[in-house]
DNA sequence: CGCAAGATTGAAGTACGTCAATTCCAGTGG
DNA sequence: CCACTGGAATTGACGTACTTCAATCTTGCG
């Protein structure tokens, strides 16, 4: 089903959903829209009328600074909801843009409200996912503030591998990374040039391999060790264990 | 009342609470505990049984890194709740420590659950406050990743002034800042030495003045301009965004 | 007064950024 | 099939905003 990654993700928090619950989510989708890379899915100041569920591709939360630099504050991958709870805030304080080609499902606000009013379990699961988003944001803060470039990038790769696994996008130790080095830099607070040199170092140290847009982590345990990566903040049930 | 700062804060989001609603919150407090500076209020790995409401002093969310550096990821000031929704996550992925002497109210988990089950408005207000926390965390990420030391610190000071105002801790353009320069550095990803030089620069530029532990912002408009500070992310009704 | 924590200062090192040139590569059209 | 093209990756030279270390001065406070 189209909502599989979302369900997959939420099932990390709660017990397996029943078929009828799955259908409930699935049927809430009112529309599906494609976005090209660099296109905004939601813009700062918007007050979206429906919730956006990412089905395919990568998107990013970002802000622009006065000198024109872009800071990406979060990655969204399939199964991630862009704005479950904007209704509580008045408007978006940042934008969400497609990083690769994206397929996005629209779920009307009312459908979400109805779903969560009737299903405490689902409501909790959605809130759980935003609490995890918050935990991720805090960890990125630590990463950017305190870790050196090579560990910064390694830490990010560990996270994205685990998150990809959690939604069924990775079974081995590799995943699609549809980003330019510039975009990676905009995420970790590094220049494109330095990101390039950092990736070269990680490759020559044998920690990663890249095949086109696919990133291969040669030895996850070693990379996690190197990056001081503790998966606890992801609050995955199997945290620490390797799924697959 | 003891819960005044919290109520003050929540009233930014929702309409004024009735006296009975205020009493409801007030009466939920089961206990009040004092903490000395540097003492942990909640430690990583904990699964707290009650919600902590900060009444006096400043506390901080932090993580420790392998080399022993501490990264402070958020400040908590009076009116802030430390862990409203930990129940949804299995355990704390970080610690919360007192930065100054703190007075903390304990509210039993069950009291919160009951309160929010019965009062949708209050429940929404509490969730609103965690969404704002998330927005703040994202803004700090931008600050640390992209802004230079002087703007970084200025941005932080703008935020803390507005947050202090929002809970009635500041009426003019000054507020209590009970932190060492080292702690400010641990927050903004700077060494204590560089934090010192940065503060000197801000003082000599006439942007701030410090009188002991009290920070005076000489010209808020100028400091906001300098720091590229847009208060929208705080989602305060009064501080910018008009309700839509 | 006397002590310890914090603030301040200077000197030297480094991890990053910036700029600019060059190479690589996937698409596209001929 | 190849030549063309524009974006992305790579490289080198150089500048700088920060860190680190270590000494000294200041302040709060019993």
Short mmCIF file of C-alpha atoms (C1' of nucleotides) in Angstrom, two decimals:
data_model
loop_
_atom_site.label_atom_id
_atom_site.label_comp_id
_atom_site.label_asym_id
_atom_site.label_seq_id
_atom_site.Cartn_x
_atom_site.Cartn_y
_atom_site.Cartn_z
CA UNK A 1 0.00 0.00 0.00
CA UNK A 2 1.02 3.58 -0.48
CA UNK A 3 1.04 4.27 3.24
CA UNK A 4 3.27 1.29 3.99
CA UNK A 5 6.36 3.26 4.96
CA UNK A 6 4.32 5.35 7.39
CA UNK A 7 2.73 2.28 8.90
CA UNK A 8 6.09 0.59 9.05
CA UNK A 9 7.46 3.55 10.92
CA UNK A 10 4.60 3.91 13.38
CA UNK A 11 4.76 0.22 14.17
CA UNK A 12 8.10 0.89 15.79
CA UNK A 13 6.17 2.62 18.51
CA UNK A 14 2.94 0.72 18.78
CA UNK A 15 1.84 -2.83 18.20
CA UNK A 16 1.05 -3.95 14.65
CA UNK A 17 -1.90 -2.18 13.13
CA UNK A 18 -4.92 -4.19 12.11
CA UNK A 19 -5.87 -4.35 8.45
CA UNK A 20 -8.81 -2.06 9.08
CA UNK A 21 -6.59 0.51 10.77
CA UNK A 22 -4.20 0.36 7.85
CA UNK A 23 -7.07 0.89 5.45
CA UNK A 24 -8.18 3.85 7.53
CA UNK A 25 -4.87 5.58 6.94
CA UNK A 26 -4.70 4.50 3.34
CA UNK A 27 -8.18 5.78 2.58
CA UNK A 28 -7.45 9.13 4.19
CA UNK A 29 -5.23 9.99 1.24
CA UNK A 30 -7.16 12.40 -0.92
CA UNK A 31 -4.61 13.21 -3.55
CA UNK A 32 -1.09 12.48 -4.72
CA UNK A 33 1.20 15.13 -6.16
CA UNK A 34 4.66 15.01 -7.71
CA UNK A 35 7.34 17.56 -6.94
CA UNK A 36 10.55 18.24 -8.83
CA UNK A 37 13.84 18.70 -7.00
CA UNK A 38 14.19 22.17 -5.45
CA UNK A 39 10.46 22.73 -5.56
CA UNK A 40 8.77 23.84 -2.33
CA UNK A 41 6.21 21.45 -0.90
CA UNK A 42 5.29 23.92 1.82
CA UNK A 43 6.64 27.44 2.17
CA UNK A 44 7.38 29.53 5.20
CA UNK A 45 4.28 31.43 6.26
CA UNK A 46 1.90 28.84 4.82
CA UNK A 47 -0.96 27.48 6.80
CA UNK A 48 -1.46 24.13 5.05
CA UNK A 49 -4.96 22.75 4.79
CA UNK A 50 -3.88 19.15 4.64
CA UNK A 51 -1.16 17.00 6.05
CA UNK A 52 1.59 15.96 3.63
CA UNK A 53 2.84 12.39 3.68
CA UNK A 54 6.03 11.74 1.76
CA UNK A 55 5.70 8.60 -0.35
CA UNK A 56 8.84 8.71 -2.49
CA UNK A 57 12.02 10.75 -2.55
CA UNK A 58 13.73 12.96 -0.01
CA UNK A 59 12.63 16.38 1.18
CA UNK A 60 14.11 18.78 3.67
CA UNK A 61 13.02 21.39 6.18
CA UNK A 62 15.05 24.51 5.58
CA UNK A 63 15.46 28.19 6.27
CA UNK A 64 17.22 30.80 4.21
CA UNK A 65 19.63 33.26 5.77
CA UNK A 66 20.19 36.86 4.75
CA UNK A 67 23.38 36.14 2.80
CA UNK A 68 21.46 33.54 0.84
CA UNK A 69 22.83 30.46 2.57
CA UNK A 70 20.36 27.67 3.10
CA UNK A 71 20.32 25.65 6.30
CA UNK A 72 18.60 22.29 6.06
CA UNK A 73 17.27 21.41 9.51
CA UNK A 74 15.76 17.99 8.86
CA UNK A 75 15.47 15.33 6.22
CA UNK A 76 12.14 13.81 5.36
CA UNK A 77 12.09 10.38 3.78
CA UNK A 78 9.20 8.13 2.71
CA UNK A 79 6.84 7.52 5.59
CA UNK A 80 7.53 10.93 7.13
CA UNK A 81 4.73 13.41 7.71
CA UNK A 82 5.61 17.00 6.95
CA UNK A 83 3.25 18.86 9.19
CA UNK A 84 1.01 16.68 11.30
CA UNK A 85 0.34 19.33 13.84
CA UNK A 86 0.65 22.66 12.08
CA UNK A 87 -2.97 23.22 12.95
CA UNK A 88 -1.78 23.97 16.49
CA UNK A 89 0.64 26.61 15.30
CA UNK A 90 -0.55 29.51 13.26
CA UNK A 91 1.84 29.23 10.37
CA UNK A 92 4.92 27.45 9.13
CA UNK A 93 8.08 29.03 10.53
CA UNK A 94 10.19 27.34 7.84
CA UNK A 95 9.84 25.79 4.39
CA UNK A 96 9.84 22.20 3.24
CA UNK A 97 11.37 21.59 -0.16
CA UNK A 98 11.84 18.55 -2.35
CA UNK A 99 15.49 17.49 -2.47
CA UNK A 100 14.98 14.76 -5.04
CA UNK A 101 11.90 14.08 -7.15
CA UNK A 102 9.15 13.47 -4.62
CA UNK A 103 5.74 11.89 -4.53
CA UNK A 104 3.57 13.36 -1.80
CA UNK A 105 0.17 12.22 -0.52
CA UNK A 106 -2.28 14.79 0.75
CA UNK A 107 -4.42 13.93 3.74
CA UNK A 108 -7.16 16.43 4.58
CA UNK A 109 -6.86 18.02 8.01
CA UNK A 110 -10.34 16.81 8.86
CA UNK A 111 -9.48 13.21 8.05
CA UNK A 112 -6.54 13.35 10.44
CA UNK A 113 -8.63 14.95 13.15
CA UNK A 114 -11.32 12.34 12.77
CA UNK A 115 -8.81 9.51 12.73
CA UNK A 116 -7.01 10.66 15.83
CA UNK A 117 -10.19 11.50 17.72
CA UNK A 118 -11.50 8.00 17.17
CA UNK A 119 -8.23 6.15 17.58
CA UNK A 120 -6.19 7.03 20.61
CA UNK A 121 -3.57 4.54 19.57
CA UNK A 122 -3.05 6.21 16.21
CA UNK A 123 -3.09 9.64 17.75
CA UNK A 124 -0.37 8.59 20.16
CA UNK A 125 1.63 7.08 17.35
CA UNK A 126 1.55 10.34 15.42
CA UNK A 127 2.59 12.34 18.45
CA UNK A 128 5.34 9.84 19.10
CA UNK A 129 6.66 10.52 15.63
CA UNK A 130 6.83 14.26 16.24
CA UNK A 131 8.60 13.69 19.55
CA UNK A 132 11.16 11.61 17.67
CA UNK A 133 11.55 14.43 15.15
CA UNK A 134 12.32 16.71 18.06
CA UNK A 135 14.88 14.28 19.44
CA UNK A 136 16.53 14.11 16.03
CA UNK A 137 16.66 17.87 15.83
CA UNK A 138 18.40 18.01 19.21
CA UNK A 139 20.92 15.39 18.14
CA UNK A 140 21.70 17.34 14.96
CA UNK A 141 22.34 20.34 17.16
CA UNK A 142 24.90 18.37 19.13
CA UNK A 143 26.45 17.07 15.94
CA UNK A 144 26.79 20.45 14.30
CA UNK A 145 27.90 22.22 17.46
CA UNK A 146 30.49 19.77 18.70
CA UNK A 147 31.59 17.13 16.23
CA UNK A 148 34.23 17.57 13.55
CA UNK A 149 33.30 17.32 9.90
CA UNK A 150 34.18 13.65 9.43
CA UNK A 151 32.28 12.54 12.53
CA UNK A 152 29.45 14.89 11.67
CA UNK A 153 28.87 13.28 8.31
CA UNK A 154 29.38 9.77 9.68
CA UNK A 155 26.80 10.39 12.36
CA UNK A 156 24.32 11.60 9.78
CA UNK A 157 24.89 8.54 7.62
CA UNK A 158 24.34 6.19 10.56
CA UNK A 159 21.06 7.91 11.31
CA UNK A 160 19.84 7.87 7.75
CA UNK A 161 20.68 4.19 7.40
CA UNK A 162 18.65 3.28 10.48
CA UNK A 163 15.78 5.50 9.42
CA UNK A 164 15.82 3.98 5.94
CA UNK A 165 15.76 0.50 7.43
CA UNK A 166 12.85 1.45 9.67
CA UNK A 167 10.64 2.19 6.69
CA UNK A 168 11.80 -0.71 4.59
CA UNK A 169 14.02 1.31 2.27
CA UNK A 170 17.17 -0.57 3.15
CA UNK A 171 17.82 -4.20 3.90
CA UNK A 172 21.59 -4.30 3.65
CA UNK A 173 23.98 -1.61 4.81
CA UNK A 174 23.29 0.74 1.95
CA UNK A 175 20.64 3.26 1.02
CA UNK A 176 19.72 5.79 -1.64
CA UNK A 177 21.21 9.19 -0.88
CA UNK A 178 19.76 11.48 -3.54
CA UNK A 179 21.65 14.59 -2.43
CA UNK A 180 24.47 16.68 -3.79
CA UNK A 181 27.52 17.34 -1.67
CA UNK A 182 26.40 20.95 -1.52
CA UNK A 183 23.11 19.87 0.05
CA UNK A 184 24.90 17.66 2.53
CA UNK A 185 27.00 20.67 3.42
CA UNK A 186 23.92 22.85 3.83
CA UNK A 187 22.69 20.26 6.30
CA UNK A 188 25.75 19.85 8.46
CA UNK A 189 26.88 23.45 8.38
CA UNK A 190 29.83 22.81 6.06
CA UNK A 191 30.86 24.31 2.76
CA UNK A 192 30.48 22.16 -0.33
CA UNK A 193 34.23 22.09 -0.77
CA UNK A 194 34.87 20.84 2.71
CA UNK A 195 32.08 18.30 2.42
CA UNK A 196 33.83 16.97 -0.66
CA UNK A 197 37.14 16.57 1.13
CA UNK A 198 35.40 15.00 4.10
CA UNK A 199 33.66 12.41 1.95
CA UNK A 200 36.96 11.61 0.29
CA UNK A 201 38.52 11.01 3.67
CA UNK A 202 35.68 8.71 4.76
CA UNK A 203 36.03 6.79 1.50
CA UNK A 204 39.79 6.46 1.75
CA UNK A 205 39.42 5.34 5.38
CA UNK A 206 37.23 2.57 4.03
CA UNK A 207 34.21 3.60 6.07
CA UNK A 208 31.90 4.25 3.15
CA UNK A 209 31.64 3.58 -0.57
CA UNK A 210 29.42 5.41 -2.97
CA UNK A 211 27.96 3.96 -6.11
CA UNK A 212 26.24 6.82 -7.89
CA UNK A 213 23.47 8.00 -5.63
CA UNK A 214 23.68 4.90 -3.43
CA UNK A 215 25.71 5.07 -0.27
CA UNK A 216 27.27 1.88 1.05
CA UNK A 217 28.35 1.67 4.66
CA UNK A 218 31.17 -0.85 4.67
CA UNK A 219 31.21 -1.59 8.37
CA UNK A 220 28.33 -0.13 10.34
CA UNK A 221 29.74 -1.02 13.73
CA UNK A 222 32.98 0.75 12.92
CA UNK A 223 31.20 3.80 11.54
CA UNK A 224 28.97 4.03 14.60
CA UNK A 225 31.98 3.76 16.85
CA UNK A 226 33.80 6.41 14.87
CA UNK A 227 30.84 8.80 14.88
CA UNK A 228 30.02 8.26 18.54
CA UNK A 229 26.58 7.21 17.34
CA UNK A 230 24.09 6.03 19.94
CA UNK A 231 20.76 5.18 18.29
CA UNK A 232 18.79 5.73 21.47
CA UNK A 233 17.56 9.12 20.34
CA UNK A 234 15.72 7.54 17.44
CA UNK A 235 13.51 5.67 19.91
CA UNK A 236 13.21 2.70 17.63
CA UNK A 237 12.01 -0.42 19.39
CA UNK A 238 14.90 -2.40 18.03
CA UNK A 239 17.27 0.43 18.95
CA UNK A 240 20.78 -0.86 18.74
CA UNK A 241 19.80 -4.17 17.23
CA UNK A 242 20.12 -4.56 13.51
CA UNK A 243 16.88 -5.12 11.74
CA UNK A 244 16.72 -7.11 8.55
CA UNK B 1 0.28 31.36 42.14
CA UNK B 2 3.16 28.99 41.70
CA UNK B 3 2.00 27.95 38.25
CA UNK B 4 1.68 31.53 37.04
CA UNK B 5 4.62 31.46 34.62
CA UNK B 6 3.25 28.32 32.99
CA UNK B 7 -0.20 29.79 32.70
CA UNK B 8 1.27 33.01 31.40
CA UNK B 9 3.11 31.05 28.75
CA UNK B 10 0.18 28.88 27.68
CA UNK B 11 -2.04 31.92 27.40
CA UNK B 12 0.09 32.99 24.46
CA UNK B 13 -1.51 30.16 22.56
CA UNK B 14 -5.00 29.90 23.92
CA UNK B 15 -7.51 32.32 25.38
CA UNK B 16 -7.22 33.29 29.04
CA UNK B 17 -7.78 30.41 31.40
CA UNK B 18 -10.65 30.57 33.82
CA UNK B 19 -9.92 30.65 37.55
CA UNK B 20 -11.07 27.07 37.89
CA UNK B 21 -8.75 25.95 35.12
CA UNK B 22 -5.88 27.74 36.78
CA UNK B 23 -6.68 26.05 40.05
CA UNK B 24 -6.74 22.72 38.25
CA UNK B 25 -3.14 23.19 37.18
CA UNK B 26 -2.13 24.65 40.50
CA UNK B 27 -3.64 21.76 42.43
CA UNK B 28 -1.96 19.18 40.26
CA UNK B 29 1.36 20.06 41.88
CA UNK B 30 2.16 17.27 44.30
CA UNK B 31 5.56 18.36 45.50
CA UNK B 32 8.21 21.02 45.19
CA UNK B 33 11.92 20.26 45.19
CA UNK B 34 15.01 22.46 45.18
CA UNK B 35 18.04 21.70 43.04
CA UNK B 36 21.53 23.13 43.33
CA UNK B 37 23.43 24.31 40.26
CA UNK B 38 24.92 21.42 38.28
CA UNK B 39 22.55 18.94 39.83
CA UNK B 40 20.59 16.68 37.48
CA UNK B 41 16.83 17.07 37.57
CA UNK B 42 16.37 14.17 35.19
CA UNK B 43 19.13 11.95 33.84
CA UNK B 44 19.55 10.24 30.54
CA UNK B 45 17.92 6.82 30.62
CA UNK B 46 15.36 7.85 33.23
CA UNK B 47 11.69 7.17 32.78
CA UNK B 48 10.21 9.88 35.01
CA UNK B 49 6.99 9.16 36.86
CA UNK B 50 5.90 12.76 37.04
CA UNK B 51 6.15 15.84 34.93
CA UNK B 52 8.59 18.52 36.10
CA UNK B 53 7.55 22.15 36.01
CA UNK B 54 10.30 24.67 36.50
CA UNK B 55 9.22 27.38 38.96
CA UNK B 56 12.46 29.26 39.57
CA UNK B 57 15.93 29.32 38.05
CA UNK B 58 17.33 28.11 34.77
CA UNK B 59 17.89 24.50 33.71
CA UNK B 60 19.24 22.98 30.52
CA UNK B 61 18.83 19.91 28.38
CA UNK B 62 22.26 18.50 27.67
CA UNK B 63 24.27 15.59 26.40
CA UNK B 64 27.83 14.66 27.19
CA UNK B 65 30.28 13.73 24.46
CA UNK B 66 33.07 11.17 24.69
CA UNK B 67 35.81 13.75 25.22
CA UNK B 68 33.81 15.13 28.13
CA UNK B 69 32.41 18.21 26.41
CA UNK B 70 28.87 19.11 27.29
CA UNK B 71 26.41 20.34 24.71
CA UNK B 72 23.42 22.21 26.07
CA UNK B 73 20.55 21.78 23.63
CA UNK B 74 17.86 23.87 25.28
CA UNK B 75 17.30 26.26 28.14
CA UNK B 76 14.39 25.81 30.49
CA UNK B 77 13.15 28.85 32.38
CA UNK B 78 10.27 29.27 34.83
CA UNK B 79 7.02 28.10 33.28
CA UNK B 80 8.73 25.47 31.17
CA UNK B 81 7.81 21.82 31.48
CA UNK B 82 10.72 19.42 31.34
CA UNK B 83 9.10 16.30 30.03
CA UNK B 84 5.39 16.61 29.37
CA UNK B 85 5.30 13.71 27.01
CA UNK B 86 8.06 11.36 28.02
CA UNK B 87 5.38 8.81 28.67
CA UNK B 88 5.16 8.35 24.91
CA UNK B 89 8.87 7.67 24.60
CA UNK B 90 10.47 4.85 26.50
CA UNK B 91 13.21 6.78 28.20
CA UNK B 92 15.00 10.11 28.29
CA UNK B 93 17.58 10.34 25.51
CA UNK B 94 19.32 13.23 27.29
CA UNK B 95 19.64 14.77 30.74
CA UNK B 96 18.16 17.90 32.26
CA UNK B 97 20.36 19.67 34.75
CA UNK B 98 19.96 22.74 36.92
CA UNK B 99 22.10 25.61 35.66
CA UNK B 100 21.29 27.94 38.54
CA UNK B 101 19.56 27.10 41.81
CA UNK B 102 16.17 25.77 40.75
CA UNK B 103 12.78 25.20 42.29
CA UNK B 104 10.87 22.45 40.53
CA UNK B 105 7.25 21.38 40.93
CA UNK B 106 6.33 17.75 40.45
CA UNK B 107 3.06 16.91 38.77
CA UNK B 108 2.07 13.24 38.82
CA UNK B 109 1.72 11.65 35.40
CA UNK B 110 -1.83 10.65 36.23
CA UNK B 111 -2.82 14.20 37.07
CA UNK B 112 -1.58 15.37 33.68
CA UNK B 113 -3.36 12.56 31.90
CA UNK B 114 -6.60 13.31 33.70
CA UNK B 115 -6.28 17.03 33.09
CA UNK B 116 -5.63 16.64 29.39
CA UNK B 117 -8.28 13.98 28.90
CA UNK B 118 -10.92 16.24 30.39
CA UNK B 119 -9.70 19.50 28.93
CA UNK B 120 -9.00 19.49 25.23
CA UNK B 121 -7.98 23.11 25.40
CA UNK B 122 -5.33 22.44 28.01
CA UNK B 123 -4.11 19.39 26.17
CA UNK B 124 -3.72 21.42 23.02
CA UNK B 125 -1.90 24.13 24.92
CA UNK B 126 0.60 21.63 26.28
CA UNK B 127 1.19 20.14 22.85
CA UNK B 128 1.56 23.63 21.46
CA UNK B 129 4.35 24.24 23.94
CA UNK B 130 6.25 21.15 22.82
CA UNK B 131 5.85 22.17 19.18
CA UNK B 132 7.37 25.52 20.08
CA UNK B 133 10.23 23.71 21.83
CA UNK B 134 10.82 21.87 18.59
CA UNK B 135 10.80 25.11 16.61
CA UNK B 136 13.33 26.58 19.01
CA UNK B 137 15.55 23.56 18.65
CA UNK B 138 15.50 23.96 14.87
CA UNK B 139 16.35 27.63 15.15
CA UNK B 140 19.29 26.85 17.42
CA UNK B 141 20.49 24.43 14.78
CA UNK B 142 20.45 27.19 12.21
CA UNK B 143 22.21 29.53 14.60
CA UNK B 144 24.99 27.14 15.49
CA UNK B 145 25.44 25.86 11.96
CA UNK B 146 25.48 29.14 10.09
CA UNK B 147 25.86 32.24 12.21
CA UNK B 148 29.13 33.66 13.47
CA UNK B 149 29.85 33.83 17.17
CA UNK B 150 28.69 37.42 17.70
CA UNK B 151 25.42 36.91 15.85
CA UNK B 152 24.98 33.53 17.49
CA UNK B 153 25.09 34.99 20.97
CA UNK B 154 22.99 37.99 19.99
CA UNK B 155 20.33 35.72 18.56
CA UNK B 156 20.24 33.71 21.76
CA UNK B 157 19.90 36.84 23.85
CA UNK B 158 16.99 38.10 21.75
CA UNK B 159 15.24 34.79 22.20
CA UNK B 160 15.78 34.63 25.92
CA UNK B 161 14.54 38.17 26.39
CA UNK B 162 11.30 37.41 24.57
CA UNK B 163 10.85 34.16 26.41
CA UNK B 164 11.49 35.89 29.72
CA UNK B 165 8.96 38.54 28.86
CA UNK B 166 6.41 35.89 27.93
CA UNK B 167 6.45 34.44 31.42
CA UNK B 168 6.58 37.76 33.21
CA UNK B 169 10.26 37.61 34.13
CA UNK B 170 11.16 40.76 32.28
CA UNK B 171 9.35 44.01 31.80
CA UNK B 172 12.15 46.19 30.48
CA UNK B 173 14.86 45.11 28.09
CA UNK B 174 16.84 43.17 30.64
CA UNK B 175 16.66 39.76 32.25
CA UNK B 176 18.46 37.50 34.69
CA UNK B 177 21.08 35.41 32.95
CA UNK B 178 22.38 33.07 35.64
CA UNK B 179 24.99 31.37 33.46
CA UNK B 180 28.75 31.34 33.25
CA UNK B 181 30.46 32.18 29.98
CA UNK B 182 31.55 28.56 29.83
CA UNK B 183 27.91 27.46 29.92
CA UNK B 184 26.97 29.94 27.23
CA UNK B 185 29.78 28.47 25.18
CA UNK B 186 28.54 24.94 25.80
CA UNK B 187 25.21 26.10 24.43
CA UNK B 188 26.32 27.83 21.26
CA UNK B 189 29.14 25.45 20.39
CA UNK B 190 31.90 27.88 21.35
CA UNK B 191 34.85 27.63 23.70
CA UNK B 192 34.68 29.62 26.92
CA UNK B 193 37.56 31.78 25.77
CA UNK B 194 35.90 32.71 22.54
CA UNK B 195 32.61 33.32 24.30
CA UNK B 196 34.45 35.79 26.51
CA UNK B 197 35.89 37.68 23.58
CA UNK B 198 32.54 37.64 21.81
CA UNK B 199 30.75 39.14 24.80
CA UNK B 200 33.42 41.81 25.05
CA UNK B 201 32.81 42.72 21.45
CA UNK B 202 29.04 42.94 21.93
CA UNK B 203 29.61 45.14 24.97
CA UNK B 204 32.05 47.41 23.21
CA UNK B 205 29.67 47.66 20.26
CA UNK B 206 27.14 48.95 22.75
CA UNK B 207 24.65 46.19 22.04
CA UNK B 208 24.53 44.78 25.54
CA UNK B 209 25.51 45.68 29.07
CA UNK B 210 25.89 43.26 31.93
CA UNK B 211 25.33 44.09 35.55
CA UNK B 212 26.38 41.02 37.48
CA UNK B 213 24.06 38.24 36.42
CA UNK B 214 21.62 40.62 34.78
CA UNK B 215 21.87 41.18 31.08
CA UNK B 216 20.73 44.49 29.65
CA UNK B 217 19.91 44.81 25.99
CA UNK B 218 20.59 48.41 25.14
CA UNK B 219 18.69 48.57 21.89
CA UNK B 220 16.56 45.54 21.13
CA UNK B 221 15.69 46.59 17.59
CA UNK B 222 19.36 47.00 16.76
CA UNK B 223 20.30 43.68 18.34
CA UNK B 224 17.51 41.88 16.47
CA UNK B 225 18.63 43.46 13.23
CA UNK B 226 22.23 42.50 13.90
CA UNK B 227 21.36 38.91 14.81
CA UNK B 228 18.94 38.42 11.93
CA UNK B 229 16.36 37.58 14.57
CA UNK B 230 12.82 36.87 13.42
CA UNK B 231 10.61 35.99 16.40
CA UNK B 232 8.15 34.04 14.28
CA UNK B 233 9.58 30.71 15.35
CA UNK B 234 8.58 31.40 18.95
CA UNK B 235 4.94 31.45 17.87
CA UNK B 236 4.09 34.07 20.45
CA UNK B 237 0.84 35.80 19.68
CA UNK B 238 2.20 39.20 20.64
CA UNK B 239 5.65 38.96 19.13
CA UNK B 240 4.96 39.03 15.45
CA UNK B 241 2.73 36.68 13.51
CA UNK B 242 -0.83 37.81 13.53
CA UNK B 243 -3.31 35.00 14.08
CA UNK B 244 -4.80 33.76 10.84
"C1'" DC C 1 40.99 38.40 54.72
"C1'" DG C 2 41.58 34.47 51.87
"C1'" DC C 3 40.04 31.20 48.70
"C1'" DA C 4 38.03 29.28 44.55
"C1'" DA C 5 35.43 29.97 40.59
"C1'" DG C 6 34.97 32.73 36.97
"C1'" DA C 7 36.62 36.29 33.70
"C1'" DT C 8 40.25 38.05 30.97
"C1'" DT C 9 44.43 38.16 28.14
"C1'" DG C 10 48.13 36.59 24.87
"C1'" DA C 11 50.31 33.43 21.75
"C1'" DA C 12 50.21 29.76 18.74
"C1'" DG C 13 47.75 26.13 16.18
"C1'" DT C 14 43.97 24.24 13.18
"C1'" DA C 15 39.72 23.12 11.02
"C1'" DC C 16 37.28 25.16 8.56
"C1'" DG C 17 35.77 28.75 4.55
"C1'" DT C 18 36.37 31.22 0.05
"C1'" DC C 19 37.71 31.72 -4.57
"C1'" DA C 20 38.80 30.05 -8.83
"C1'" DA C 21 40.20 26.70 -12.00
"C1'" DT C 22 39.63 22.07 -13.74
"C1'" DT C 23 37.77 17.55 -14.38
"C1'" DC C 24 34.03 14.39 -14.43
"C1'" DC C 25 29.63 12.78 -15.89
"C1'" DA C 26 24.70 12.23 -17.19
"C1'" DG C 27 21.61 13.90 -20.51
"C1'" DT C 28 20.44 15.72 -24.92
"C1'" DG C 29 20.49 16.55 -29.65
"C1'" DG C 30 22.47 15.65 -34.01
"C1'" DC D 1 27.49 6.83 -32.03
"C1'" DC D 2 29.56 11.07 -30.79
"C1'" DA D 3 29.90 15.82 -29.70
"C1'" DC D 4 27.88 19.33 -26.69
"C1'" DT D 5 26.36 21.08 -22.33
"C1'" DG D 6 25.47 22.25 -17.67
"C1'" DG D 7 25.63 20.69 -13.17
"C1'" DA D 8 28.26 18.33 -9.91
"C1'" DA D 9 32.70 16.74 -8.10
"C1'" DT D 10 37.41 17.67 -7.40
"C1'" DT D 11 41.69 20.25 -6.64
"C1'" DG D 12 44.95 23.98 -5.02
"C1'" DA D 13 46.11 28.24 -2.77
"C1'" DC D 14 45.15 31.11 0.68
"C1'" DG D 15 42.46 33.50 4.39
"C1'" DT D 16 40.16 33.41 8.96
"C1'" DA D 17 37.20 32.33 12.78
"C1'" DC D 18 37.68 29.66 15.76
"C1'" DT D 19 40.38 26.34 19.50
"C1'" DT D 20 43.79 25.29 22.96
"C1'" DC D 21 46.93 26.17 26.51
"C1'" DA D 22 48.52 28.70 30.10
"C1'" DA D 23 49.01 32.67 32.82
"C1'" DT D 24 46.88 36.38 35.40
"C1'" DC D 25 43.42 39.16 37.13
"C1'" DT D 26 38.69 39.81 39.28
"C1'" DT D 27 34.83 38.72 41.86
"C1'" DG D 28 31.73 36.67 45.11
"C1'" DC D 29 31.57 34.97 49.45
"C1'" DG D 30 32.49 32.15 53.87
#
